[in-house]
Amino acid sequence: MIPLALPLCVSAWFLTPEIPNSPTSWPEGIVAPSTQDEFLKKAQDLRGKEAWADLIALAEQETDPQNQSLALSFLAIAKAAGQDFEGSLAALKELQSGGVVLDEALPGLGSPMVEVVNAIYLHCWANFDPAFNRKCWQGLFQEFSDSHYSPIAASRLLMAALKEKKKGEVKKYQEFFENRIQQARDNKNPGAEADLSRRYVDGYLRAYQSNERILELAKSSWAQAWKEASEKYSYDGPTGGVEMDPEMLKARRECEIDTDDAFNTIALATYLHGEPVEEGHPLFEMETTPGVQFEDVTEKIGLSNLRISRVAAADFDLDGDPDLSLCGRLFENRRGKFVEISKDRGLTQVGLGSVFGDYDGDGYLDLLIVKGAFPTLYRNLGKRGKYRFEDVTNASGLDKITMSSSPEGAAWVDFDDDGDLDLYFALYENPMSVGHHDILVENLGDGSFADRSEALGIHKVGPFCGRGVSPCDVDGDGRQEIFVSNYRLQPNFQWKWQDEGFVDASATVGIKGEPQPEGGGYYGHTIGSCWGDVDNDGDFDLFSANLAHPRFIRQGFSNQSMLGIQQANGQFEDQSIQRGIRFQETHSDPALVDIDNDGDLDLSLTCIYEGVPSALFQNDGQGNFQPITFRANAVAFHAWGQTWLDFDGDGFLDVIYASSNGLKALRNTGNDHQYIRIALRCKGKDSSAFGAIVRVTTLEADSPQTWVRQLHNARGTTSQDEPVLHFGLGSYKGKVEVEVRWPDSDRSQKKKLRTGRLYEFKQTIKAK
């Protein structure tokens, strides 16, 4: 059975076990029960089935004096599991009065206190409501404040007091932690001091607050965690950079895995306290000097208080600037400010995500909204229709496409090379860990769609838990492959057209994932993926973002995020470690974009889970990456989707991060580098020209240089960047040659253009 990842709503803080394992030593004088112990067997069986009422009845009816301690323990566990916290505490107190040390193990069970705390914790591991947490933890803290495990309760109660601004209670829990930390320090117990500090800090961060003292403790925890990891893996190098021995890079990766929780903590504590990341700060030392800075303009451009998971950008009204679809909510760009116009333009559905594409070939971008197992298609009525949208889901036959689960990934892609846009849906799990076959929908050319999944081979592999779709013409044969990111430790797909159908070529070219253990059947929790020429060698490389729990990695069955560099023979080689990609547990939605206009592609990664920062990596021109997130002021927490676009028209790419904490818009303040931007207009059935490959070559440089980009419809997990090809040119100011290979033609079209502006490049050669 494939191990399960935690649900996506869980905070990264909980990925490190919140509760220590129960002690395995038993109190003196207690004899371990035999495996034939009837009561213990029955109790453990009922507990495993979560039959709490039956377990309570069994415990209350037990009369054998030899089993009374176990009976009271199981009674306390079952009542806590059923949210009868008073009853649970009463059972614990009776145990204690009978001479049982609650923090110590009982035969066949473990520590009663640990078991009860675990039972309580399961109710609120992802629930940060103050009232509910007080209900869960108040009694335990009051009755057993001397317990080794009382700081767990104190941390949650501190969070509740901070959220409700109860100063007296805040002071009480502050004093509790400060006194305990000082005691641990006096007793020269660094392990206890570190554990208490972490719980103290967590109480603040879960309330989304920080201060100078909390940041001090977070820095100390980080320093201690890195010191311990460095000693464990014999690593004495820097926390950043790639210029070192490969074995040293591997050792640093091990350190990053062990210290990821401490990294998240210092990152959020710094961000919430508002402390600048300057020389001497641990985050500063991890990063390199950024080529650009970012400015938070969320409120300024009208995007405040929007809790959205995914975002798509495109110029739906052909006025020359990018607009936004936030899961179906339409926002018009009005001179750099965004105004919601959904209802005015006929859009009434909001879903999980959305993607623009001209499915009917009339020259206007239509909008697909992914909403459960019933996607909605809106047709753009164009200039004559005042750019309103009409729901054509039923008229197009899309409503007749049967989906056995909800799609997480969706993309427009001309899979059959007939010139019009078809659809691919990556279906997610339902119920948890149960996969489903993906759906491939053909555009019949008359405004209608038909399911071609089974007929074209899509159902020959899987079913898996799909999360993202990223089409790309990987091998340059004029037809796009379809890369699908799969979750739940499952392999990924690379659908390639062959013999009038699709075959999965992922294993052949090396992008399926790494089977783990070696030769085993586990892969990765891949969420999103993206394509781009990372090393400027003229072909397309692949980044796959894996949610990689450290506990799974240490057990040897979880892929980490992979940077597949395409080799001359078309094979891909994972070079994530040697290229400098820092480990983070919850990599989610990746984008390869040139943020500093130096010509090479940088890497942006969102990271889900509360308290986890996004990551921005700067390409050094050789295909190596160094983080610049905090130095560049480009961080967002608990982000999911992202879109890169030039919303202010200054020639530098800005970013909008989608997050349940609130959408965040960051303006790129730029530098003195040059650029050229190409908006394509195909004259075939797909005016948006998705799949076109564009090369830009310098004509007046001493050493001519060529860059290649491909116009992708979607990437990540239903994210869509502004469909304009962006080329940074560094300091070059001369003429360039722009060569476009259109998706519906075997011939290329060339123009000589000047730099420093956006061009609309119209197709003039004949389509196929």
PDB file of C-alpha atoms in Angstrom, residues 44 143 199 232 256 273 395 405 417 445 456 491 530 548 555 582 604 710 729 743:
ATOM      1  CA  GLN A  44      -5.958  -2.270  20.629  1.00  0.00           C
ATOM      2  CA  GLU A 143      -4.339  19.805  35.631  1.00  0.00           C
ATOM      3  CA  ARG A 199       6.981  25.430  20.907  1.00  0.00           C
ATOM      4  CA  LYS A 232      25.933  14.737  11.509  1.00  0.00           C
ATOM      5  CA  GLU A 256      18.801  21.133   4.264  1.00  0.00           C
ATOM      6  CA  HIS A 273       8.552  40.932  12.602  1.00  0.00           C
ATOM      7  CA  ALA A 395     -23.689  23.817 -26.608  1.00  0.00           C
ATOM      8  CA  SER A 405     -13.145  12.796 -10.247  1.00  0.00           C
ATOM      9  CA  ASP A 417      -2.053  18.695 -34.965  1.00  0.00           C
ATOM     10  CA  GLY A 445     -13.583  21.935 -35.293  1.00  0.00           C
ATOM     11  CA  LEU A 456      -6.151   7.244 -28.047  1.00  0.00           C
ATOM     12  CA  PRO A 491       5.061   8.016 -11.632  1.00  0.00           C
ATOM     13  CA  CYS A 530       7.323  23.474 -16.161  1.00  0.00           C
ATOM     14  CA  ALA A 548       8.786  15.562  -0.309  1.00  0.00           C
ATOM     15  CA  GLN A 555      12.634   5.852   4.736  1.00  0.00           C
ATOM     16  CA  ARG A 582      17.710  24.259  -2.196  1.00  0.00           C
ATOM     17  CA  SER A 604      10.257  30.618  -9.097  1.00  0.00           C
ATOM     18  CA  GLN A 710       8.147  28.169 -26.411  1.00  0.00           C
ATOM     19  CA  LEU A 729      19.001  40.636 -23.641  1.00  0.00           C
ATOM     20  CA  PRO A 743       2.426  25.455 -34.401  1.00  0.00           C
TER      21      PRO A 743
END
